[in-house]
Tab-separated table of C-alpha atoms in Angstrom:
chain	number	residue	atom	x	y	z
A	1	MET	CA	-42.756	42.985	-4.679
A	2	ASN	CA	-40.734	42.876	-7.877
A	3	TYR	CA	-37.305	44.455	-7.774
A	4	PRO	CA	-35.690	45.809	-10.934
A	5	THR	CA	-32.929	43.822	-12.552
A	6	SER	CA	-30.058	45.255	-14.540
A	7	ALA	CA	-28.442	43.868	-17.654
A	8	VAL	CA	-24.736	43.851	-16.850
A	9	SER	CA	-22.205	42.835	-19.444
A	10	PHE	CA	-18.480	42.809	-20.072
A	11	PRO	CA	-18.631	43.143	-23.879
A	12	LYS	CA	-14.984	42.342	-24.644
A	13	LEU	CA	-15.111	39.261	-22.431
A	14	GLY	CA	-18.416	38.017	-23.834
A	15	ILE	CA	-20.059	37.976	-20.379
A	16	ASN	CA	-23.744	38.900	-20.104
A	17	LEU	CA	-25.668	38.802	-16.822
A	18	ASN	CA	-28.995	39.877	-15.399
A	19	ILE	CA	-28.394	41.205	-11.896
A	20	SER	CA	-30.924	41.816	-9.143
A	21	PRO	CA	-29.952	43.420	-5.818
A	22	VAL	CA	-32.262	40.945	-4.039
A	23	ALA	CA	-31.033	37.383	-3.484
A	24	PHE	CA	-34.259	35.920	-2.066
A	25	HIS	CA	-37.157	36.649	0.284
A	26	ILE	CA	-38.039	35.452	3.759
A	27	GLY	CA	-41.772	35.923	3.687
A	28	SER	CA	-42.202	39.425	2.340
A	29	LYS	CA	-38.795	40.559	3.569
A	30	PRO	CA	-36.173	40.936	0.795
A	31	ILE	CA	-32.666	39.702	1.569
A	32	TYR	CA	-30.126	41.707	-0.411
A	33	TRP	CA	-26.987	40.380	-2.026
A	34	TYR	CA	-25.120	43.335	-0.535
A	35	ALA	CA	-25.871	42.161	3.006
A	36	ILE	CA	-24.997	38.546	2.184
A	37	ILE	CA	-21.666	39.522	0.638
A	38	ILE	CA	-20.734	41.800	3.545
A	39	LEU	CA	-21.536	38.942	5.932
A	40	CYS	CA	-19.418	36.537	3.870
A	41	GLY	CA	-16.534	39.008	3.942
A	42	PHE	CA	-16.856	39.360	7.714
A	43	ILE	CA	-16.875	35.584	8.282
A	44	ALA	CA	-13.989	34.941	5.883
A	45	GLY	CA	-11.874	37.662	7.484
A	46	LEU	CA	-12.679	36.406	10.980
A	47	PHE	CA	-11.628	32.850	10.227
A	48	LEU	CA	-8.466	34.007	8.464
A	49	VAL	CA	-7.450	35.936	11.588
A	50	THR	CA	-8.348	33.238	14.118
A	51	ALA	CA	-6.418	30.623	12.117
A	52	GLY	CA	-3.109	32.085	13.271
A	53	SER	CA	-3.928	34.569	16.019
A	54	GLU	CA	-2.610	32.635	19.018
A	55	LYS	CA	0.876	32.171	17.617
A	56	ARG	CA	0.880	35.956	17.172
A	57	GLY	CA	-0.019	36.647	20.779
A	58	LEU	CA	-3.798	37.163	20.579
A	59	LYS	CA	-6.299	34.648	21.959
A	60	LYS	CA	-9.154	33.541	19.700
A	61	ASP	CA	-11.702	34.801	22.224
A	62	HIS	CA	-10.173	38.254	21.917
A	63	VAL	CA	-10.374	38.066	18.126
A	64	TRP	CA	-14.086	37.239	18.235
A	65	ASP	CA	-14.768	40.033	20.716
A	66	ILE	CA	-12.788	42.546	18.646
A	67	ALA	CA	-14.576	41.467	15.457
A	68	LEU	CA	-18.081	41.718	16.932
A	69	SER	CA	-17.494	45.078	18.589
A	70	GLY	CA	-15.655	46.237	15.473
A	71	ILE	CA	-18.560	45.529	13.142
A	72	ILE	CA	-20.965	47.419	15.426
A	73	PHE	CA	-18.690	50.447	15.807
A	74	GLY	CA	-17.652	50.135	12.180
A	75	ILE	CA	-21.190	50.358	10.809
A	76	LEU	CA	-22.030	53.189	13.189
A	77	CYS	CA	-18.965	55.249	12.284
A	78	ALA	CA	-19.276	54.416	8.580
A	79	ARG	CA	-22.774	55.894	8.649
A	80	ILE	CA	-21.763	58.930	10.711
A	81	TYR	CA	-18.858	59.624	8.323
A	82	TYR	CA	-21.138	59.419	5.290
A	83	VAL	CA	-23.904	61.552	6.798
A	84	LEU	CA	-21.514	64.255	8.005
A	85	PHE	CA	-20.080	64.705	4.534
A	86	SER	CA	-23.491	64.431	2.842
A	87	TRP	CA	-25.298	66.686	5.302
A	88	GLU	CA	-27.166	68.578	2.587
A	89	ASP	CA	-29.020	65.362	1.766
A	90	TYR	CA	-30.086	64.763	5.358
A	91	LYS	CA	-30.503	68.102	7.130
A	92	ASN	CA	-34.154	68.390	6.125
A	93	ASN	CA	-34.918	64.676	6.490
A	94	LEU	CA	-33.304	63.583	9.748
A	95	ARG	CA	-35.185	60.294	9.811
A	96	ASP	CA	-33.322	59.254	6.686
A	97	ILE	CA	-30.101	59.199	8.716
A	98	PHE	CA	-31.218	55.881	10.206
A	99	LYS	CA	-32.136	54.250	6.879
A	100	ILE	CA	-28.881	52.386	6.445
A	101	TRP	CA	-30.606	49.822	4.211
A	102	GLU	CA	-30.936	52.538	1.563
A	103	GLY	CA	-27.133	52.807	1.329
A	104	GLY	CA	-24.609	55.334	2.536
A	105	LEU	CA	-21.718	53.688	4.379
A	106	ALA	CA	-18.169	54.991	4.024
A	107	ILE	CA	-15.346	52.459	4.355
A	108	TYR	CA	-12.938	54.914	5.960
A	109	GLY	CA	-15.542	55.632	8.612
A	110	GLY	CA	-15.778	51.894	9.220
A	111	VAL	CA	-12.007	51.583	9.544
A	112	ILE	CA	-11.912	54.444	12.048
A	113	GLY	CA	-14.772	52.857	13.997
A	114	GLY	CA	-12.966	49.525	14.114
A	115	ILE	CA	-9.800	51.171	15.431
A	116	ILE	CA	-11.768	53.029	18.114
A	117	SER	CA	-13.566	49.877	19.291
A	118	THR	CA	-10.300	47.915	19.347
A	119	TYR	CA	-8.680	50.673	21.395
A	120	ILE	CA	-11.510	50.554	23.941
A	121	TYR	CA	-11.413	46.763	24.079
A	122	SER	CA	-7.635	46.646	24.501
A	123	ARG	CA	-7.838	49.094	27.394
A	124	VAL	CA	-10.553	47.070	29.133
A	125	LYS	CA	-8.874	43.692	28.586
A	126	LYS	CA	-5.343	45.057	29.044
A	127	ILE	CA	-3.974	43.671	25.799
A	128	ASN	CA	-1.510	45.326	23.434
A	129	LEU	CA	-3.488	47.536	21.049
A	130	LEU	CA	-0.936	47.605	18.242
A	131	ASN	CA	-0.447	43.851	18.318
A	132	ALA	CA	-4.224	43.351	18.190
A	133	LEU	CA	-4.453	45.666	15.165
A	134	ASP	CA	-1.502	43.872	13.531
A	135	VAL	CA	-3.205	40.503	13.939
A	136	CYS	CA	-6.670	41.592	12.845
A	137	CYS	CA	-6.011	43.963	9.938
A	138	ILE	CA	-5.453	41.175	7.399
A	139	GLY	CA	-8.991	39.947	8.084
A	140	LEU	CA	-10.363	43.439	7.583
A	141	LEU	CA	-8.628	43.715	4.222
A	142	LEU	CA	-9.994	40.328	3.109
A	143	GLY	CA	-13.457	41.460	4.185
A	144	GLN	CA	-13.038	44.602	2.076
A	145	ALA	CA	-11.922	42.542	-0.925
A	146	ILE	CA	-15.055	40.400	-0.720
A	147	GLY	CA	-17.420	43.168	0.381
A	148	ARG	CA	-16.747	45.308	-2.699
A	149	TRP	CA	-18.707	42.753	-4.749
A	150	GLY	CA	-21.816	44.061	-3.035
A	151	ASN	CA	-21.412	47.148	-5.227
A	152	PHE	CA	-21.493	44.882	-8.278
A	153	PHE	CA	-24.920	43.510	-7.387
A	154	ASN	CA	-26.166	47.030	-6.682
A	155	CYS	CA	-24.678	48.237	-9.993
A	156	GLU	CA	-23.005	51.153	-8.245
A	157	VAL	CA	-19.618	52.737	-7.615
A	158	TYR	CA	-18.155	52.640	-11.079
A	159	GLY	CA	-15.846	54.907	-13.029
A	160	GLY	CA	-15.927	56.764	-16.299
A	161	ALA	CA	-16.297	55.380	-19.814
A	162	THR	CA	-13.533	53.042	-20.966
A	163	ALA	CA	-12.543	50.908	-23.923
A	164	SER	CA	-10.476	48.552	-21.766
A	165	LEU	CA	-10.829	44.781	-21.734
A	166	LEU	CA	-12.635	44.890	-18.378
A	167	GLY	CA	-15.122	47.591	-19.377
A	168	MET	CA	-18.554	46.958	-17.823
A	169	SER	CA	-21.815	47.977	-19.482
A	170	ILE	CA	-24.995	48.521	-17.457
A	171	ASP	CA	-28.326	48.278	-19.299
A	172	GLY	CA	-26.674	48.771	-22.669
A	173	ALA	CA	-24.817	51.977	-21.779
A	174	LEU	CA	-21.219	52.645	-22.773
A	175	PRO	CA	-18.740	50.449	-20.855
A	176	VAL	CA	-17.368	51.993	-17.662
A	177	GLN	CA	-14.496	51.238	-15.301
A	178	PRO	CA	-15.541	48.427	-12.882
A	179	LEU	CA	-13.988	50.043	-9.830
A	180	PHE	CA	-15.465	47.457	-7.476
A	181	LEU	CA	-13.364	44.847	-9.277
A	182	TYR	CA	-10.187	46.938	-9.235
A	183	GLU	CA	-10.482	47.658	-5.515
A	184	SER	CA	-11.336	44.042	-4.742
A	185	LEU	CA	-8.247	42.801	-6.591
A	186	TRP	CA	-6.050	45.468	-4.991
A	187	SER	CA	-7.276	44.497	-1.530
A	188	LEU	CA	-6.771	40.804	-2.275
A	189	ALA	CA	-3.214	41.535	-3.389
A	190	GLY	CA	-2.738	43.384	-0.089
A	191	VAL	CA	-3.921	40.311	1.823
A	192	ILE	CA	-1.211	38.275	0.090
A	193	VAL	CA	1.469	40.894	0.791
A	194	ILE	CA	0.536	41.122	4.476
A	195	ALA	CA	0.379	37.321	4.777
A	196	LEU	CA	3.914	37.091	3.406
A	197	LEU	CA	5.358	39.885	5.551
A	198	ARG	CA	3.526	39.767	8.883
A	199	ASN	CA	5.781	37.062	10.340
A	200	LYS	CA	8.780	39.246	9.606
A	201	LYS	CA	7.659	42.170	11.740
A	202	THR	CA	10.125	43.395	14.336
A	203	LYS	CA	7.817	45.781	16.192
A	204	ASN	CA	4.121	45.954	17.053
A	205	GLY	CA	2.305	48.357	14.768
A	206	GLN	CA	4.293	47.663	11.611
A	207	VAL	CA	1.640	45.427	10.049
A	208	VAL	CA	-1.300	47.756	10.636
A	209	CYS	CA	0.790	50.604	9.188
A	210	LEU	CA	1.370	48.448	6.108
A	211	TYR	CA	-2.376	47.796	5.869
A	212	LEU	CA	-3.247	51.502	6.097
A	213	PHE	CA	-0.586	52.401	3.538
A	214	TRP	CA	-1.612	49.688	1.076
A	215	TYR	CA	-5.338	50.354	1.209
A	216	SER	CA	-4.920	54.130	1.097
A	217	ILE	CA	-2.616	54.065	-1.925
A	218	GLY	CA	-5.207	52.063	-3.834
A	219	ARG	CA	-8.083	54.232	-2.658
A	220	LEU	CA	-6.272	57.451	-3.564
A	221	PHE	CA	-5.852	56.289	-7.148
A	222	LEU	CA	-9.240	54.599	-7.628
A	223	GLU	CA	-11.223	57.444	-6.080
A	224	GLY	CA	-9.981	59.689	-8.866
A	225	LEU	CA	-11.496	57.292	-11.426
A	226	ARG	CA	-14.962	57.291	-9.875
A	227	ASP	CA	-18.051	58.690	-11.482
A	228	PRO	CA	-18.621	62.065	-9.734
A	229	GLU	CA	-22.010	60.761	-8.553
A	230	TYR	CA	-20.195	58.497	-6.104
A	231	ILE	CA	-17.644	60.994	-4.814
A	232	LEU	CA	-18.090	62.942	-1.598
A	233	TYR	CA	-16.196	66.145	-2.342
A	234	LEU	CA	-14.096	68.211	0.015
A	235	ILE	CA	-13.402	70.674	-2.792
A	236	PRO	CA	-16.236	70.324	-5.351
A	237	GLY	CA	-14.988	68.844	-8.603
A	238	VAL	CA	-11.370	68.857	-7.429
A	239	LEU	CA	-10.660	66.807	-4.308
A	240	GLY	CA	-12.734	64.012	-2.846
A	241	ILE	CA	-12.966	63.558	0.902
A	242	SER	CA	-11.733	59.957	0.614
A	243	GLN	CA	-8.730	61.158	-1.382
A	244	ALA	CA	-7.852	63.673	1.320
A	245	VAL	CA	-8.272	61.004	4.005
A	246	ALA	CA	-6.182	58.594	1.928
A	247	VAL	CA	-3.332	61.113	1.763
A	248	LEU	CA	-3.615	61.638	5.531
A	249	PHE	CA	-3.490	57.887	6.222
A	250	ILE	CA	-0.547	57.412	3.857
A	251	ILE	CA	1.420	60.050	5.767
A	252	LEU	CA	0.376	58.667	9.158
A	253	SER	CA	1.202	55.089	8.170
A	254	VAL	CA	4.706	56.009	6.948
A	255	VAL	CA	5.441	58.165	10.005
A	256	GLY	CA	3.939	55.523	12.287
A	257	PHE	CA	5.996	52.733	10.733
A	258	ILE	CA	9.227	54.682	11.149
A	259	PHE	CA	8.343	55.646	14.721
A	260	VAL	CA	7.486	52.155	15.981
A	261	THR	CA	10.454	50.618	14.144
A	262	LYS	CA	12.951	52.961	15.785
A	263	SER	CA	11.356	52.964	19.235
A	264	ASP	CA	13.016	51.004	22.036
A	265	LYS	CA	9.933	51.010	24.288
A	266	GLU	CA	8.740	47.632	25.558
A	267	TYR	CA	5.212	48.312	24.267
A	268	PHE	CA	6.372	48.081	20.656
A	269	LYS	CA	8.217	44.775	21.025
A	270	PRO	CA	6.403	41.766	19.455
A	271	VAL	CA	3.988	39.917	21.755
A	272	PRO	CA	4.940	36.248	22.334
A	273	PRO	CA	2.567	33.452	21.290
A	274	VAL	CA	-0.340	32.630	23.586
A	275	ALA	CA	0.757	29.843	25.944
A	276	GLU	CA	-1.149	26.573	25.838
A	277	ALA	CA	-1.960	26.965	29.532
A	278	VAL	CA	-4.010	30.097	29.028
A	279	LYS	CA	-5.998	29.048	25.970
């Protein structure tokens, strides 16, 4: 089967590409760039976290378990989130709910799913939830930075027309805002900020609050630049659902940071490094 390609260019940069969503085939089965890039983001984030997890009080085995359960819960909740807020598209075609390969995953749903699975895991294994989230969130943000390039290969999730240097043209149309690139760079900058500050934390929970604040600030701004086709609206034409959730997470992250910083409870005190004897 032949899959359509798109002519993607960045006119002011002199870059011209022909993009196909399919990387290669295994037999008759197409393997999509989107899936490959998401997998690369997952692996890169996992190895970034495991590289320093034990000196931050979380065993590598725990990191792997959290990552694997997180990706399962994350995909499930990302789909549920998307379907719930796009119910009109699915209510008469319930089978389509399960067709994840056709698209329709919401990042905020994935983040919520990852938090839920980490909470369950921390309860079962009796580890500190906030410390686990502190350790792992930098890997999630790196995965998001890489994963956004899947939208590039699908030629989706872009903004309005622009005359900027980074304007991206698809099949000869007027250049548009390459939001995948903006969000990827914003997330990558967040990885650097967290990497520089995470060793300075004084209480468990501060780093994950920083992650939620950083990502949500970027998402709040970039969501407003999206083409309406890619916005799930809470108030049609006025307020996107992701913008409302971003505002909520910004408030929660600020309140949460202040709360854990001022708390004297033992639970919020930093977890010591994993001892060599229990590796």
